[in-house]
Short mmCIF file of C-alpha atoms in Angstrom, two decimals:
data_model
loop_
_atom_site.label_atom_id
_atom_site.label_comp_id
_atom_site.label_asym_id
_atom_site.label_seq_id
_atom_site.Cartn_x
_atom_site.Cartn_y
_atom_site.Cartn_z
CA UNK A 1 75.17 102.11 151.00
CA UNK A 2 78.89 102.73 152.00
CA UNK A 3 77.77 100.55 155.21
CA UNK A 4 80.81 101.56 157.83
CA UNK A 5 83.48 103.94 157.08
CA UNK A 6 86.54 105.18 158.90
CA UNK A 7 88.57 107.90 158.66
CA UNK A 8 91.81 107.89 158.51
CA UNK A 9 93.07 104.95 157.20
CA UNK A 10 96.44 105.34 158.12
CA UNK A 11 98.27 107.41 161.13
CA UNK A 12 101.56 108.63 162.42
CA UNK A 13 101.88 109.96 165.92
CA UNK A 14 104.63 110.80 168.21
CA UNK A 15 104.65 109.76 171.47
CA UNK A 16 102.01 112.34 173.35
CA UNK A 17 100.47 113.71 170.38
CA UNK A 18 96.85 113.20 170.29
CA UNK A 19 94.51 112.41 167.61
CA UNK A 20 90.50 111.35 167.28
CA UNK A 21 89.25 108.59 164.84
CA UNK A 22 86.25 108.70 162.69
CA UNK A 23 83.41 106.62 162.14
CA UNK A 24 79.72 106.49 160.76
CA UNK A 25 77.25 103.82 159.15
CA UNK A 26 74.54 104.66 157.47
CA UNK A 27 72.31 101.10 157.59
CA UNK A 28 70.29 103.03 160.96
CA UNK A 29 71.81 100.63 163.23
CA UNK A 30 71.79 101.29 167.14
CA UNK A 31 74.87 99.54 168.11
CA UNK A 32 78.56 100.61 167.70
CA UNK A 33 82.24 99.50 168.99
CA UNK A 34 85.65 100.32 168.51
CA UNK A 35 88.08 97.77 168.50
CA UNK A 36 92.40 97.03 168.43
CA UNK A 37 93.72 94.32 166.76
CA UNK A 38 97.32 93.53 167.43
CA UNK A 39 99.44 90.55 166.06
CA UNK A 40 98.81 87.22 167.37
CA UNK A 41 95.41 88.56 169.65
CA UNK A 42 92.33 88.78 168.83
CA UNK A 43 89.87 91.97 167.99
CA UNK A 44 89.46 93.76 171.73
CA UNK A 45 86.78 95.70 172.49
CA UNK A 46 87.98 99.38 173.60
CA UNK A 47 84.32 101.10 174.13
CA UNK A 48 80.65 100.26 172.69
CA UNK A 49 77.62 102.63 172.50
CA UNK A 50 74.51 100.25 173.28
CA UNK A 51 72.59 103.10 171.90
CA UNK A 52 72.61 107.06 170.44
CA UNK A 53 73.80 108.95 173.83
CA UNK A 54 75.52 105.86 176.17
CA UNK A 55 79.12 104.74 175.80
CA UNK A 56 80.34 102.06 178.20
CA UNK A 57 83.99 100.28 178.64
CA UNK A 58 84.94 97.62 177.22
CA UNK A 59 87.97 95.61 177.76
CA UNK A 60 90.76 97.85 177.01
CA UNK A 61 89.42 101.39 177.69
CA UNK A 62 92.45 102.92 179.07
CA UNK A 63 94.06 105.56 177.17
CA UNK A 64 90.62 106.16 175.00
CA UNK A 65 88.08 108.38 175.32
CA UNK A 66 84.61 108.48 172.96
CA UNK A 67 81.59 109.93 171.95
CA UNK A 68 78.96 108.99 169.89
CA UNK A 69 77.80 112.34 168.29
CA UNK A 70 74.90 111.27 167.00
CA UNK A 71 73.21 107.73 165.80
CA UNK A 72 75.69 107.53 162.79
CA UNK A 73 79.23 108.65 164.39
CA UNK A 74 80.88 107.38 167.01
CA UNK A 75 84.26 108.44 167.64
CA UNK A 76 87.59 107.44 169.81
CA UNK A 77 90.24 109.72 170.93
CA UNK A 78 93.64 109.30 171.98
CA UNK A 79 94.25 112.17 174.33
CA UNK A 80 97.98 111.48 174.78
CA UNK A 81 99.70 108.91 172.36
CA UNK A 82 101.58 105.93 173.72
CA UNK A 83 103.70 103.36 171.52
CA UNK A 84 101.66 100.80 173.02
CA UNK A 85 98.47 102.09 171.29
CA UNK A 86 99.72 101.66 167.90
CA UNK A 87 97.53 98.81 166.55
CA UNK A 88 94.91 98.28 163.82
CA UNK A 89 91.39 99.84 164.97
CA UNK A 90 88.10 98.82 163.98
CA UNK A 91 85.27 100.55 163.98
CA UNK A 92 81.90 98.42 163.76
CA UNK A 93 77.97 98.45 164.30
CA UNK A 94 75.08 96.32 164.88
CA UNK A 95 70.99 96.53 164.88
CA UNK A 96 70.56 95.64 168.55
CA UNK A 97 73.36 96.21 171.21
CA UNK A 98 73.87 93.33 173.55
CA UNK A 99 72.25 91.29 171.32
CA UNK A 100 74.25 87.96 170.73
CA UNK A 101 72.40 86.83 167.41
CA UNK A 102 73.76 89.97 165.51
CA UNK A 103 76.18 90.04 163.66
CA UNK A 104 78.91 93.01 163.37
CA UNK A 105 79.49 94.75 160.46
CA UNK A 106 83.10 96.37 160.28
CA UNK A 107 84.38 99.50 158.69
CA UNK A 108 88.05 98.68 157.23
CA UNK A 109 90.19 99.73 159.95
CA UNK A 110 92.86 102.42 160.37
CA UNK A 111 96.46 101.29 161.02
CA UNK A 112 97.77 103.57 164.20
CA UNK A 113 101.88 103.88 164.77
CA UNK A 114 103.12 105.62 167.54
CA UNK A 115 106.86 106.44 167.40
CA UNK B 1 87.84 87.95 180.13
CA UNK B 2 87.07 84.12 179.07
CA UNK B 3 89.63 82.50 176.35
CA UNK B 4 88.52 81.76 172.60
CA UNK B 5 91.15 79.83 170.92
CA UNK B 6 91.78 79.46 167.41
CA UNK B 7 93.89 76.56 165.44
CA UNK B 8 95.95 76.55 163.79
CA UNK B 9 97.48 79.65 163.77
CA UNK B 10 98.35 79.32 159.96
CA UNK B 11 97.66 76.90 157.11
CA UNK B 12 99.13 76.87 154.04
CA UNK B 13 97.37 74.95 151.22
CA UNK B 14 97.20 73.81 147.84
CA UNK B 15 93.88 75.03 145.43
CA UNK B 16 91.57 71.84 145.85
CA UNK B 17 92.68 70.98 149.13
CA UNK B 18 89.95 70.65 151.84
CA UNK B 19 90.94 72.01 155.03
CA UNK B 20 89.20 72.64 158.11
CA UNK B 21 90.31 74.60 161.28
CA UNK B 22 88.65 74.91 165.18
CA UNK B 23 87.44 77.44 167.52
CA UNK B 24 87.18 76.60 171.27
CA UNK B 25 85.27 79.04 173.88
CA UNK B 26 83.84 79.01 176.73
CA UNK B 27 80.62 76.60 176.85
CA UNK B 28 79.16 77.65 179.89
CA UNK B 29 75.95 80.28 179.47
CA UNK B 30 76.48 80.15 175.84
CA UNK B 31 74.27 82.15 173.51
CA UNK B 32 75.90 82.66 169.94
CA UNK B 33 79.23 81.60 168.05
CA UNK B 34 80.01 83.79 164.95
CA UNK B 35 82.47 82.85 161.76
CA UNK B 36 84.27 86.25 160.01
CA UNK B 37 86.32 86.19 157.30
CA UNK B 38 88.60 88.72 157.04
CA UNK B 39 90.72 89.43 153.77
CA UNK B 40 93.83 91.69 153.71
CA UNK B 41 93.38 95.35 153.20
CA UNK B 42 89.59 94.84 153.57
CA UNK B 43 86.61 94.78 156.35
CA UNK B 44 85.66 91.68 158.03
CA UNK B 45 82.54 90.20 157.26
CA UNK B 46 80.13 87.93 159.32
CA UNK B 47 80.10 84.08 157.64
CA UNK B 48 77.87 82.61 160.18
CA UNK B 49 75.88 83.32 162.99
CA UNK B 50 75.50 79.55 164.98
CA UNK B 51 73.11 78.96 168.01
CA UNK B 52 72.02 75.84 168.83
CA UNK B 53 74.45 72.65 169.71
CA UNK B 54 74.51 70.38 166.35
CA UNK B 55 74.31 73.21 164.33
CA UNK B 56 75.69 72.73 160.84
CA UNK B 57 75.84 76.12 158.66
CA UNK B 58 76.83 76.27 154.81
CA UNK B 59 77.87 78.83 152.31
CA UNK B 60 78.90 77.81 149.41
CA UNK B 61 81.65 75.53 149.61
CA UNK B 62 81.99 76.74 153.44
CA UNK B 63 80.53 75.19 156.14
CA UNK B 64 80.57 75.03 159.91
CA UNK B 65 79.26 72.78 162.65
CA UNK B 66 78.92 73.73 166.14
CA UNK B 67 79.20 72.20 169.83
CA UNK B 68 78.07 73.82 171.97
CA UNK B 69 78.19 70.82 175.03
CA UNK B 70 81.94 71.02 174.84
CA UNK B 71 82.97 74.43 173.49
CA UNK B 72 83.95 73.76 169.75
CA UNK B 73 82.89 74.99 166.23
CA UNK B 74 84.68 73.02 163.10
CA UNK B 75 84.79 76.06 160.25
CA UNK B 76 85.33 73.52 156.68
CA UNK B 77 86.16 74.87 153.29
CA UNK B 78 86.40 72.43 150.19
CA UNK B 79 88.12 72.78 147.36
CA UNK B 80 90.14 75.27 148.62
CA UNK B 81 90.43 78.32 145.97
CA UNK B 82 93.05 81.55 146.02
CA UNK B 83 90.43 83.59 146.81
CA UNK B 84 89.57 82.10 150.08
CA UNK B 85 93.30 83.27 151.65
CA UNK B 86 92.03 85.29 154.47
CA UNK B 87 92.22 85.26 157.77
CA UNK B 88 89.35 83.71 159.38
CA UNK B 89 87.93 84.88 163.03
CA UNK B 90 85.36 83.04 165.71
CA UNK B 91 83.88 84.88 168.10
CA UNK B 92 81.27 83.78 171.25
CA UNK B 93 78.92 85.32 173.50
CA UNK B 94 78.92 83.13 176.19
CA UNK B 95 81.07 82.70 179.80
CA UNK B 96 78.68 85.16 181.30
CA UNK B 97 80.43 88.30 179.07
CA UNK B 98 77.56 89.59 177.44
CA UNK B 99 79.55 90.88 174.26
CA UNK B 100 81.22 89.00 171.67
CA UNK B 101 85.06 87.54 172.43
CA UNK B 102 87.03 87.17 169.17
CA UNK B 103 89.62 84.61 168.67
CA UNK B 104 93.02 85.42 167.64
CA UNK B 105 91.98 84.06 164.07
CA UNK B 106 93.08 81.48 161.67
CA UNK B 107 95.13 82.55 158.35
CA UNK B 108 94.90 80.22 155.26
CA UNK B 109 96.86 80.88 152.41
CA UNK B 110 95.70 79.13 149.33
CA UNK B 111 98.40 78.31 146.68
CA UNK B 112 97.62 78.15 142.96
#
């Protein structure tokens, strides 16, 4: 099992440019989120999919758009890239959305710069 | 969005040092604390999954405790080795947010 994979793992944008970012896991879970990690913060939640067909906001949606494709992929676009996007971003699933006793499992992240 | 705080920021120890660090959340409607470790150029993955107040978790020579009355979790490794250098996250479901809020992380470097 590759568990959670993301594609690309690296990224160059210029300011406006946009870009979507890849993931899938193959361990049948329901559950998947996209986070940002940035120096000195913790991981932030951009958008979760509860379940195959429903996307919701999460802390930091603005600037993101996603869709979950099917139960495997769920991807997040940048529509129009803004230096303050560039960040690490995580993709990561779980058996049971909203569940608190699950854990996450990540994929490795792709590092986002935005000149 | 409720607060989890991490400290220290940093550590730097010697191999066979025991260290510990602490995560403090939010300990009102609390449901779930999780430990991640997180090593450089690789995927964080879940250490613990800690529930009820009193809780005491171990892995190896890794171990957390959890309170859950006044919003801490103590993460413990002894004997510190190289290969534990990583940066290690908390995260709670609790404070009425019904998703998981991650700390900003702890990193230990572990010197030969």
């Amino acid at each position: 099992n590759a568990g959670v994979t993301q594609t690309p793992k690296f990224q160059v944008l210029k300011t406006g440019q946009s870009m979507t970012l890849q993931c899938a896991q193959d361990m049948n879970h329901n559950s998947m989120y996209w986070y940002r990690q940035d120096p000195g913060m913790g991981l932030r939640l951009i958008y979760y999919s509860a379940s195959e067909g429903t996307t919701d906001k999460g802390e930091v949606p603005n600037g993101y758009n996603v869709s979950r494709l099917n139960k495997r992929e769920f991807s997040l676009r940048l529509e129009s890239a803004a230096p303050s996007q560039t960040s690490v971003y995580f993709c990561a699933s779980s058996e049971v959305g909203d569940d608190p006793y699950n854990e996450q499992f990540f994929g490795p992240g792709t590092r986002l710069t935005v000149l | 969005i409720l607060n989890v705080e991490q400290s220290p920021q940093s550590l730097h120890v010697q191999e066979g040092d025991s260290t510990n660090f602490t995560c403090s959340f939010p300990s009102s409607n609390f449901y779930a604390l999780h430990w991640y470790r997180w090593e450089t150029a690789k995927s964080p993955e879940a250490l613990f999954v800690m529930t009820l107040n009193g809780d005491e978790k171990k892995k190896g020579r890794i171990s957390a405790t959890l309170n859950t009355k006044e919003g801490y979790s103590y993460l413990y490794i002894k004997g510190s080795q190289p290969e534990d250098s990583a940066t290690y996250l908390c995260a709670c479901f609790s404070g009425g947010y019904n998703k998981l809020i991650f700390g900003a992380g702890t990193r230990l470097a572990v010197h030969p």
